[in-house]
Amino acid sequence: MDTLVESKAVVKTPAYAAQSAKSPLAPWSIERRKPRAHDVFIDILYCGVCHSDLHQARDEWGGSIFPMVPGHEIVGTVVETGDHVSKWKKDDIVGVGCFVDSDRTCEACRAGEEQYCEGGMTLTYNGYERDGKTPTYGGYSTRITVDENYVLRIPDGIPLERAAPLLCAGITTYSPLKHFGVKAGDKLAVVGLGGLGHMAGKLGHAMGAHVTVLSHSPGKREDALRLGADDFLPTKDESVFKENAGRFNFIIDTVSAQHDYNAYLNLLRRDGIMIVVGVPEATPVSAPSLIMKRRSLAGSLIGGIRETQEMLNFCAEHGVAADVEVIPIDQINEAYRRMLKNDVRYRFVIDIASLK
Ligand code: NAP
Ligand code: ZN
């Protein structure tokens, strides 16, 4: 910190940013606010690379705010706390996920589901602070300042680089598995073995479900089984859809690219539920896919702070963590290219020491 120019209210912070939807990520400098009364100032150690980072940095969802510093799977060390912070102290190992604030008063916030905040959650990046004008910047940077109520505790026993992806990939899959009631003995299909998919498989297995991975990459069979799946179905083989019709109680679909939801809905048994967490472009659904066996198609968005802490504790208790490939930050553009080729085993995590 001593080598950096500081003013009274802000600290200059090295980061990597996309200046536009067409430009690669490159070194940039941002300002972090010094901790106010309820803030925690965090020195970032690791940041996971989510497919949502790529979608947003390339403005695939529209409305992206540039320059953008992506990153919402953050693990770091508390270096300073505001005067009124009671939950955290210096040297605590903490996490920050997909949002850093919310309106705190609406029904969703009061229910501990800040991700559905009616006033809009404050995204960790590609958003604005509660003032509606200060842009937020994510974890492809060396530090971050966050309100103490939006910080998570990383339990002992999870290697920190393997904990980072839990802050998004972990909670995004844990939350719907819990919410929709996946339990021991249920037949759970996981579609897409990427960052989210490999966590869904591990978590489903830890919850006692019989897990089948459906993948368009036949070469992932061995990995799927090693990661805890009981079965593997290569979806390029058309016969898979006939032979497994009506088989599953639950499907969690993590695929980032367009594919036919109807083909997968048909794999559900009576009253089965397909949970969409991947965000492909518009995908048509035909009524009979749902009607014929009283099936449900549902969606789910990350998870609230309370549930994220529950998920982290669950992972520590069950020995669950992400499988990661740690990279220096100057390899981030190559990591995006590899993510688009499905060449991720199974989450890239940036070692932020490479930026310091
Ligand atoms: P990822 O690591 O790139 O994994 C996506 C997987 O989808 C790939 O590994 C691949 O698995 C499969 N896939 C990719 N292209 C495909 C194609 N053309 N046809 C069929 N399958 C294909 O991405 P991720 O980080 O897990 O994110 C997955 C999606 O979830 C993204 O759209 C992301 O934005 C979204 N997301 C949603 C939430 C939420 O709250 N709902 C949170 C985070 C991320 P196989 O090779 O095994 O087929
Ligand atoms: Zn994410």
Short mmCIF file of C-alpha atoms and ligand atoms in Angstrom, two decimals:
data_model
loop_
_atom_site.label_atom_id
_atom_site.label_comp_id
_atom_site.label_asym_id
_atom_site.label_seq_id
_atom_site.Cartn_x
_atom_site.Cartn_y
_atom_site.Cartn_z
CA MET A 1 0.00 0.00 0.00
CA ASP A 2 2.90 2.34 0.75
CA THR A 3 4.05 2.44 -2.87
CA LEU A 4 0.72 3.81 -4.02
CA VAL A 5 -0.54 7.35 -4.22
CA GLU A 6 -3.18 7.83 -1.56
CA SER A 7 -5.55 10.66 -0.80
CA LYS A 8 -7.76 11.17 2.24
CA ALA A 9 -10.72 9.23 0.95
CA VAL A 10 -9.46 6.81 -1.67
CA VAL A 11 -6.68 4.35 -2.36
CA LYS A 12 -5.32 3.88 -5.87
CA THR A 13 -5.65 0.22 -6.75
CA PRO A 14 -4.17 -1.77 -9.67
CA ALA A 15 -6.76 -3.66 -11.70
CA TYR A 16 -7.48 -5.29 -15.06
CA ALA A 17 -10.30 -3.79 -17.08
CA ALA A 18 -12.13 -4.07 -20.37
CA GLN A 19 -12.41 -0.56 -21.82
CA SER A 20 -15.15 -1.65 -24.26
CA ALA A 21 -17.02 -4.76 -25.37
CA LYS A 22 -14.48 -5.29 -28.13
CA SER A 23 -11.24 -4.65 -26.23
CA PRO A 24 -9.27 -7.31 -24.36
CA LEU A 25 -8.72 -6.94 -20.62
CA ALA A 26 -5.63 -4.83 -19.84
CA PRO A 27 -3.96 -3.17 -16.84
CA TRP A 28 -5.83 -0.17 -15.42
CA SER A 29 -6.04 1.73 -12.16
CA ILE A 30 -9.12 2.28 -9.99
CA GLU A 31 -9.84 4.06 -6.73
CA ARG A 32 -11.22 2.21 -3.72
CA ARG A 33 -12.84 4.17 -0.91
CA LYS A 34 -11.09 4.02 2.44
CA PRO A 35 -13.27 2.12 4.91
CA ARG A 36 -16.21 4.10 6.26
CA ALA A 37 -17.74 3.24 9.64
CA HIS A 38 -19.28 -0.07 8.50
CA ASP A 39 -16.77 -1.05 5.81
CA VAL A 40 -14.17 -3.76 5.59
CA PHE A 41 -11.05 -3.14 3.50
CA ILE A 42 -9.88 -6.38 1.89
CA ASP A 43 -6.57 -7.33 0.31
CA ILE A 44 -7.58 -9.70 -2.50
CA LEU A 45 -5.71 -13.00 -2.77
CA TYR A 46 -7.69 -14.90 -5.42
CA CYS A 47 -10.53 -14.21 -7.82
CA GLY A 48 -12.39 -16.87 -9.80
CA VAL A 49 -13.27 -16.40 -13.47
CA CYS A 50 -16.99 -16.92 -14.12
CA HIS A 51 -18.58 -17.23 -17.57
CA SER A 52 -20.72 -14.24 -16.51
CA ASP A 53 -17.52 -12.16 -16.48
CA LEU A 54 -17.09 -12.97 -20.16
CA HIS A 55 -20.78 -12.40 -21.02
CA GLN A 56 -20.66 -8.96 -19.39
CA ALA A 57 -17.18 -7.88 -20.54
CA ARG A 58 -18.37 -8.56 -24.10
CA ASP A 59 -21.74 -6.94 -23.44
CA GLU A 60 -23.63 -10.10 -24.41
CA TRP A 61 -26.52 -9.20 -22.08
CA GLY A 62 -26.65 -5.52 -23.09
CA GLY A 63 -26.25 -2.50 -20.83
CA SER A 64 -22.68 -3.23 -19.73
CA ILE A 65 -20.88 -0.35 -18.02
CA PHE A 66 -17.34 0.41 -19.28
CA PRO A 67 -14.56 0.50 -18.28
CA MET A 68 -15.35 -2.79 -16.51
CA VAL A 69 -13.27 -4.59 -13.89
CA PRO A 70 -14.94 -8.02 -13.69
CA GLY A 71 -14.68 -10.59 -10.89
CA HIS A 72 -17.20 -11.75 -8.31
CA GLU A 73 -15.54 -14.79 -6.76
CA ILE A 74 -13.26 -12.97 -4.36
CA VAL A 75 -11.23 -14.31 -1.45
CA GLY A 76 -8.94 -12.08 0.58
CA THR A 77 -7.62 -10.89 3.92
CA VAL A 78 -9.12 -8.11 6.01
CA VAL A 79 -6.51 -5.37 6.34
CA GLU A 80 -8.57 -2.63 7.93
CA THR A 81 -12.06 -2.18 9.40
CA GLY A 82 -14.27 0.86 9.90
CA ASP A 83 -14.89 2.23 13.39
CA HIS A 84 -18.26 0.52 13.81
CA VAL A 85 -17.43 -2.86 12.32
CA SER A 86 -18.16 -5.59 14.83
CA LYS A 87 -18.20 -8.74 12.69
CA TRP A 88 -14.67 -8.64 11.30
CA LYS A 89 -11.13 -7.97 12.42
CA LYS A 90 -7.75 -7.56 10.76
CA ASP A 91 -6.37 -10.79 9.20
CA ASP A 92 -9.75 -12.52 8.91
CA ILE A 93 -10.01 -14.56 5.69
CA VAL A 94 -13.15 -13.45 3.90
CA GLY A 95 -15.08 -13.78 0.68
CA VAL A 96 -17.12 -11.44 -1.50
CA GLY A 97 -19.59 -12.78 -4.05
CA CYS A 98 -21.81 -11.30 -6.76
CA PHE A 99 -23.25 -8.34 -4.86
CA VAL A 100 -21.94 -5.83 -2.32
CA ASP A 101 -25.14 -4.12 -1.19
CA SER A 102 -28.92 -4.06 -1.58
CA ASP A 103 -31.77 -1.84 -0.36
CA ARG A 104 -31.96 -3.83 2.94
CA THR A 105 -35.64 -2.96 3.46
CA CYS A 106 -37.68 -4.85 0.84
CA GLU A 107 -39.36 -8.20 1.42
CA ALA A 108 -36.54 -10.11 -0.32
CA CYS A 109 -33.80 -8.44 1.72
CA ARG A 110 -35.73 -9.01 4.94
CA ALA A 111 -36.03 -12.68 3.97
CA GLY A 112 -32.24 -12.84 3.52
CA GLU A 113 -32.55 -13.19 -0.25
CA GLU A 114 -30.78 -10.00 -1.22
CA GLN A 115 -30.15 -11.34 -4.73
CA TYR A 116 -33.83 -10.68 -5.45
CA CYS A 117 -33.78 -7.20 -3.85
CA GLU A 118 -36.75 -5.22 -5.15
CA GLY A 119 -34.70 -2.03 -5.11
CA GLY A 120 -32.00 -3.87 -7.08
CA MET A 121 -28.91 -5.41 -5.56
CA THR A 122 -25.61 -3.60 -6.03
CA LEU A 123 -23.58 -5.88 -8.26
CA THR A 124 -19.94 -6.34 -7.28
CA TYR A 125 -19.04 -5.02 -10.74
CA ASN A 126 -20.95 -3.72 -13.76
CA GLY A 127 -23.26 -1.86 -11.38
CA TYR A 128 -23.52 1.34 -9.36
CA GLU A 129 -23.24 1.95 -5.64
CA ARG A 130 -26.46 2.90 -3.79
CA ASP A 131 -25.86 6.52 -4.87
CA GLY A 132 -26.75 5.38 -8.40
CA LYS A 133 -23.68 6.94 -9.99
CA THR A 134 -20.44 5.51 -8.56
CA PRO A 135 -19.48 2.47 -10.67
CA THR A 136 -18.60 -0.75 -8.88
CA TYR A 137 -15.44 -2.67 -9.79
CA GLY A 138 -14.83 -6.35 -9.17
CA GLY A 139 -12.10 -8.69 -8.06
CA TYR A 140 -9.64 -8.47 -10.95
CA SER A 141 -7.92 -5.94 -8.67
CA THR A 142 -5.76 -5.95 -5.57
CA ARG A 143 -8.25 -4.64 -2.98
CA ILE A 144 -11.91 -3.98 -2.40
CA THR A 145 -13.95 -2.07 0.18
CA VAL A 146 -17.22 -3.73 1.17
CA ASP A 147 -19.92 -3.15 3.78
CA GLU A 148 -19.46 -5.65 6.62
CA ASN A 149 -22.91 -7.19 6.07
CA TYR A 150 -22.02 -8.33 2.54
CA VAL A 151 -18.83 -10.17 3.48
CA LEU A 152 -18.56 -13.95 4.03
CA ARG A 153 -16.31 -15.97 6.30
CA ILE A 154 -14.16 -18.59 4.56
CA PRO A 155 -14.12 -21.55 6.95
CA ASP A 156 -10.84 -23.25 7.86
CA GLY A 157 -9.89 -26.25 5.80
CA ILE A 158 -10.79 -25.07 2.29
CA PRO A 159 -7.69 -24.11 0.26
CA LEU A 160 -8.27 -20.45 -0.57
CA GLU A 161 -7.86 -20.70 -4.35
CA ARG A 162 -10.40 -23.54 -4.32
CA ALA A 163 -12.77 -21.53 -2.12
CA ALA A 164 -13.01 -18.52 -4.45
CA PRO A 165 -15.34 -20.19 -7.02
CA LEU A 166 -17.75 -21.13 -4.25
CA LEU A 167 -18.74 -17.45 -4.01
CA CYS A 168 -20.60 -17.70 -7.33
CA ALA A 169 -20.43 -21.17 -8.91
CA GLY A 170 -20.92 -22.79 -5.49
CA ILE A 171 -23.86 -20.73 -4.24
CA THR A 172 -25.58 -20.58 -7.65
CA THR A 173 -25.89 -24.36 -7.64
CA TYR A 174 -26.30 -24.95 -3.88
CA SER A 175 -29.21 -22.51 -3.55
CA PRO A 176 -31.62 -24.16 -6.03
CA LEU A 177 -30.67 -27.69 -4.96
CA LYS A 178 -31.74 -26.70 -1.44
CA HIS A 179 -34.70 -24.56 -2.45
CA PHE A 180 -36.27 -27.19 -4.69
CA GLY A 181 -35.60 -29.91 -2.15
CA VAL A 182 -33.02 -32.22 -3.73
CA LYS A 183 -32.43 -35.00 -1.21
CA ALA A 184 -30.70 -38.34 -0.75
CA GLY A 185 -31.72 -40.85 -3.38
CA ASP A 186 -33.11 -38.31 -5.87
CA LYS A 187 -32.00 -38.70 -9.45
CA LEU A 188 -30.28 -35.44 -10.38
CA ALA A 189 -29.02 -34.59 -13.85
CA VAL A 190 -26.39 -31.86 -14.26
CA VAL A 191 -26.27 -30.39 -17.76
CA GLY A 192 -22.88 -28.91 -18.73
CA LEU A 193 -19.67 -29.73 -16.89
CA GLY A 194 -18.07 -26.31 -16.51
CA GLY A 195 -17.57 -24.07 -13.48
CA LEU A 196 -21.19 -24.23 -12.27
CA GLY A 197 -21.75 -27.79 -13.48
CA HIS A 198 -18.83 -29.33 -11.64
CA MET A 199 -19.97 -27.64 -8.42
CA ALA A 200 -23.56 -28.85 -8.98
CA GLY A 201 -22.22 -32.39 -9.33
CA LYS A 202 -20.11 -32.20 -6.18
CA LEU A 203 -22.85 -30.56 -4.11
CA GLY A 204 -25.58 -32.90 -5.37
CA HIS A 205 -23.36 -35.86 -4.52
CA ALA A 206 -22.68 -34.45 -1.03
CA MET A 207 -26.46 -34.10 -0.53
CA GLY A 208 -26.83 -37.80 -1.32
CA ALA A 209 -28.41 -37.51 -4.77
CA HIS A 210 -27.63 -39.94 -7.59
CA VAL A 211 -25.83 -37.60 -10.01
CA THR A 212 -25.70 -37.98 -13.80
CA VAL A 213 -23.67 -35.50 -15.85
CA LEU A 214 -24.95 -34.69 -19.34
CA SER A 215 -22.23 -33.15 -21.45
CA HIS A 216 -21.64 -32.25 -25.09
CA SER A 217 -17.93 -33.01 -24.53
CA PRO A 218 -17.57 -36.82 -24.51
CA GLY A 219 -13.98 -36.49 -23.24
CA LYS A 220 -15.22 -35.25 -19.85
CA ARG A 221 -16.56 -38.69 -18.80
CA GLU A 222 -13.64 -39.64 -16.55
CA ASP A 223 -13.52 -36.23 -14.92
CA ALA A 224 -17.27 -36.32 -14.26
CA LEU A 225 -16.98 -39.64 -12.46
CA ARG A 226 -13.88 -38.50 -10.55
CA LEU A 227 -15.74 -35.37 -9.45
CA GLY A 228 -18.50 -37.45 -7.84
CA ALA A 229 -20.98 -38.24 -10.61
CA ASP A 230 -22.50 -41.71 -10.69
CA ASP A 231 -23.20 -41.69 -14.42
CA PHE A 232 -22.28 -39.75 -17.57
CA LEU A 233 -24.31 -39.23 -20.75
CA PRO A 234 -22.74 -37.71 -23.89
CA THR A 235 -25.45 -35.51 -25.39
CA LYS A 236 -23.99 -35.56 -28.91
CA ASP A 237 -25.33 -39.12 -29.00
CA GLU A 238 -29.01 -38.65 -29.96
CA SER A 239 -30.01 -42.03 -28.51
CA VAL A 240 -29.26 -40.68 -25.01
CA PHE A 241 -32.46 -38.60 -25.18
CA LYS A 242 -34.66 -41.59 -26.10
CA GLU A 243 -33.11 -44.05 -23.69
CA ASN A 244 -33.26 -41.72 -20.68
CA ALA A 245 -36.71 -40.19 -21.20
CA GLY A 246 -38.60 -39.78 -17.91
CA ARG A 247 -35.56 -40.70 -15.78
CA PHE A 248 -34.76 -37.73 -13.53
CA ASN A 249 -36.44 -35.99 -10.57
CA PHE A 250 -34.33 -32.87 -11.12
CA ILE A 251 -32.24 -31.33 -13.84
CA ILE A 252 -29.92 -28.39 -13.20
CA ASP A 253 -28.97 -26.79 -16.50
CA THR A 254 -25.74 -24.77 -16.38
CA VAL A 255 -25.14 -24.39 -20.12
CA SER A 256 -24.04 -20.93 -21.29
CA ALA A 257 -24.88 -21.43 -25.01
CA GLN A 258 -28.18 -21.95 -26.81
CA HIS A 259 -29.55 -25.53 -26.74
CA ASP A 260 -32.97 -27.19 -26.84
CA TYR A 261 -34.64 -27.08 -23.40
CA ASN A 262 -37.44 -29.35 -24.68
CA ALA A 263 -35.04 -32.23 -25.27
CA TYR A 264 -33.92 -32.01 -21.65
CA LEU A 265 -37.41 -31.46 -20.17
CA ASN A 266 -38.36 -34.78 -21.74
CA LEU A 267 -35.79 -36.49 -19.50
CA LEU A 268 -37.80 -35.51 -16.39
CA ARG A 269 -40.19 -37.94 -14.74
CA ARG A 270 -43.67 -36.98 -13.52
CA ASP A 271 -43.53 -33.80 -11.40
CA GLY A 272 -39.85 -33.39 -12.22
CA ILE A 273 -38.24 -29.94 -12.07
CA MET A 274 -35.70 -28.49 -14.48
CA ILE A 275 -33.77 -25.63 -12.90
CA VAL A 276 -32.11 -23.21 -15.31
CA VAL A 277 -29.05 -21.38 -14.00
CA GLY A 278 -27.07 -20.96 -17.25
CA VAL A 279 -27.92 -17.85 -19.27
CA PRO A 280 -28.02 -18.67 -22.99
CA GLU A 281 -29.83 -16.58 -25.57
CA ALA A 282 -33.63 -16.93 -25.84
CA THR A 283 -34.65 -20.57 -25.91
CA PRO A 284 -38.18 -21.64 -26.97
CA VAL A 285 -40.13 -24.03 -24.73
CA SER A 286 -43.09 -25.98 -26.08
CA ALA A 287 -46.15 -26.45 -23.85
CA PRO A 288 -46.36 -30.26 -24.18
CA SER A 289 -42.81 -30.59 -22.76
CA LEU A 290 -44.27 -29.30 -19.50
CA ILE A 291 -47.85 -30.56 -19.65
CA MET A 292 -47.33 -34.20 -20.38
CA LYS A 293 -45.80 -35.14 -17.03
CA ARG A 294 -46.77 -32.06 -14.97
CA ARG A 295 -43.16 -30.90 -15.22
CA SER A 296 -41.83 -27.55 -14.00
CA LEU A 297 -39.26 -25.27 -15.54
CA ALA A 298 -37.66 -23.00 -12.94
CA GLY A 299 -34.80 -20.56 -12.68
CA SER A 300 -32.53 -19.44 -9.87
CA LEU A 301 -30.16 -16.53 -9.33
CA ILE A 302 -27.03 -16.91 -7.13
CA GLY A 303 -28.02 -16.88 -3.41
CA GLY A 304 -28.38 -14.57 -0.39
CA ILE A 305 -25.69 -13.79 2.15
CA ARG A 306 -27.05 -16.10 4.86
CA GLU A 307 -27.34 -19.02 2.44
CA THR A 308 -23.90 -18.34 0.97
CA GLN A 309 -22.41 -18.67 4.47
CA GLU A 310 -24.42 -21.87 4.96
CA MET A 311 -23.03 -23.21 1.65
CA LEU A 312 -19.43 -22.37 2.64
CA ASN A 313 -19.88 -24.16 5.97
CA PHE A 314 -21.48 -27.13 4.16
CA CYS A 315 -18.48 -27.32 1.80
CA ALA A 316 -16.00 -27.25 4.70
CA GLU A 317 -17.97 -29.96 6.50
CA HIS A 318 -18.22 -32.21 3.43
CA GLY A 319 -14.76 -31.59 1.98
CA VAL A 320 -16.19 -29.91 -1.12
CA ALA A 321 -14.17 -27.31 -3.08
CA ALA A 322 -13.78 -26.26 -6.70
CA ASP A 323 -11.26 -27.89 -9.05
CA VAL A 324 -9.19 -24.98 -10.26
CA GLU A 325 -6.46 -23.91 -12.63
CA VAL A 326 -4.63 -20.98 -11.06
CA ILE A 327 -3.40 -18.36 -13.55
CA PRO A 328 -1.50 -15.06 -13.38
CA ILE A 329 -3.70 -12.13 -14.38
CA ASP A 330 -1.88 -11.53 -17.67
CA GLN A 331 -3.34 -14.83 -18.91
CA ILE A 332 -6.95 -13.67 -18.47
CA ASN A 333 -7.65 -13.09 -22.18
CA GLU A 334 -6.33 -16.55 -23.00
CA ALA A 335 -8.51 -17.96 -20.18
CA TYR A 336 -11.60 -16.35 -21.80
CA ARG A 337 -10.66 -17.91 -25.15
CA ARG A 338 -10.27 -21.31 -23.50
CA MET A 339 -13.58 -20.92 -21.67
CA LEU A 340 -15.31 -20.42 -25.03
CA LYS A 341 -13.74 -23.67 -26.27
CA ASN A 342 -14.96 -25.54 -23.12
CA ASP A 343 -11.33 -26.01 -22.18
CA VAL A 344 -11.67 -25.27 -18.46
CA ARG A 345 -10.87 -27.85 -15.78
CA TYR A 346 -13.07 -26.61 -14.07
CA ARG A 347 -12.58 -23.02 -12.97
CA PHE A 348 -9.85 -20.52 -13.72
CA VAL A 349 -8.77 -18.63 -10.62
CA ILE A 350 -6.54 -15.57 -10.82
CA ASP A 351 -3.65 -15.38 -8.37
CA ILE A 352 -3.92 -11.68 -7.52
CA ALA A 353 -0.28 -11.68 -6.28
CA SER A 354 0.54 -11.45 -10.01
CA LEU A 355 -1.01 -7.94 -10.04
CA LYS A 356 0.76 -6.58 -6.95
P1 NAP B 1 -18.49 -22.53 -18.13
O1 NAP B 1 -17.48 -22.90 -17.10
O2 NAP B 1 -18.03 -21.97 -19.42
O3 NAP B 1 -19.40 -23.84 -18.38
C1 NAP B 1 -20.46 -23.86 -19.28
C2 NAP B 1 -20.61 -25.29 -19.81
O4 NAP B 1 -21.70 -25.30 -20.72
C3 NAP B 1 -19.44 -25.79 -20.61
O5 NAP B 1 -18.41 -26.32 -19.83
C4 NAP B 1 -20.08 -26.87 -21.47
O6 NAP B 1 -20.18 -28.08 -20.74
C5 NAP B 1 -21.48 -26.33 -21.68
N1 NAP B 1 -21.58 -25.75 -23.03
C6 NAP B 1 -20.90 -24.70 -23.52
N2 NAP B 1 -21.23 -24.48 -24.80
C7 NAP B 1 -22.16 -25.39 -25.12
C8 NAP B 1 -22.91 -25.67 -26.29
N3 NAP B 1 -22.74 -24.94 -27.41
N4 NAP B 1 -23.80 -26.67 -26.25
C9 NAP B 1 -23.95 -27.41 -25.14
N5 NAP B 1 -23.26 -27.19 -24.00
C10 NAP B 1 -22.39 -26.20 -24.00
O7 NAP B 1 -19.51 -21.46 -17.56
P2 NAP B 1 -20.01 -21.21 -16.03
O8 NAP B 1 -19.15 -20.20 -15.41
O9 NAP B 1 -20.24 -22.50 -15.39
O10 NAP B 1 -21.40 -20.48 -16.32
C11 NAP B 1 -22.46 -21.19 -16.97
C12 NAP B 1 -23.61 -20.25 -17.23
O11 NAP B 1 -24.22 -19.91 -15.99
C13 NAP B 1 -23.24 -18.93 -17.89
O12 NAP B 1 -24.26 -18.59 -18.83
C14 NAP B 1 -23.25 -17.96 -16.73
O13 NAP B 1 -23.49 -16.62 -17.11
C15 NAP B 1 -24.39 -18.49 -15.93
N6 NAP B 1 -24.41 -18.09 -14.51
C16 NAP B 1 -25.63 -17.95 -13.93
C17 NAP B 1 -25.72 -17.62 -12.59
C18 NAP B 1 -27.07 -17.53 -11.92
O14 NAP B 1 -27.16 -16.92 -10.86
N7 NAP B 1 -28.10 -18.13 -12.48
C19 NAP B 1 -24.57 -17.41 -11.85
C20 NAP B 1 -23.33 -17.59 -12.47
C21 NAP B 1 -23.26 -17.93 -13.80
P3 NAP B 1 -19.98 -29.51 -21.48
O15 NAP B 1 -18.67 -29.41 -22.21
O16 NAP B 1 -19.94 -30.47 -20.36
O17 NAP B 1 -21.16 -29.70 -22.39
ZN ZN B 2 -20.55 -15.86 -11.57
#
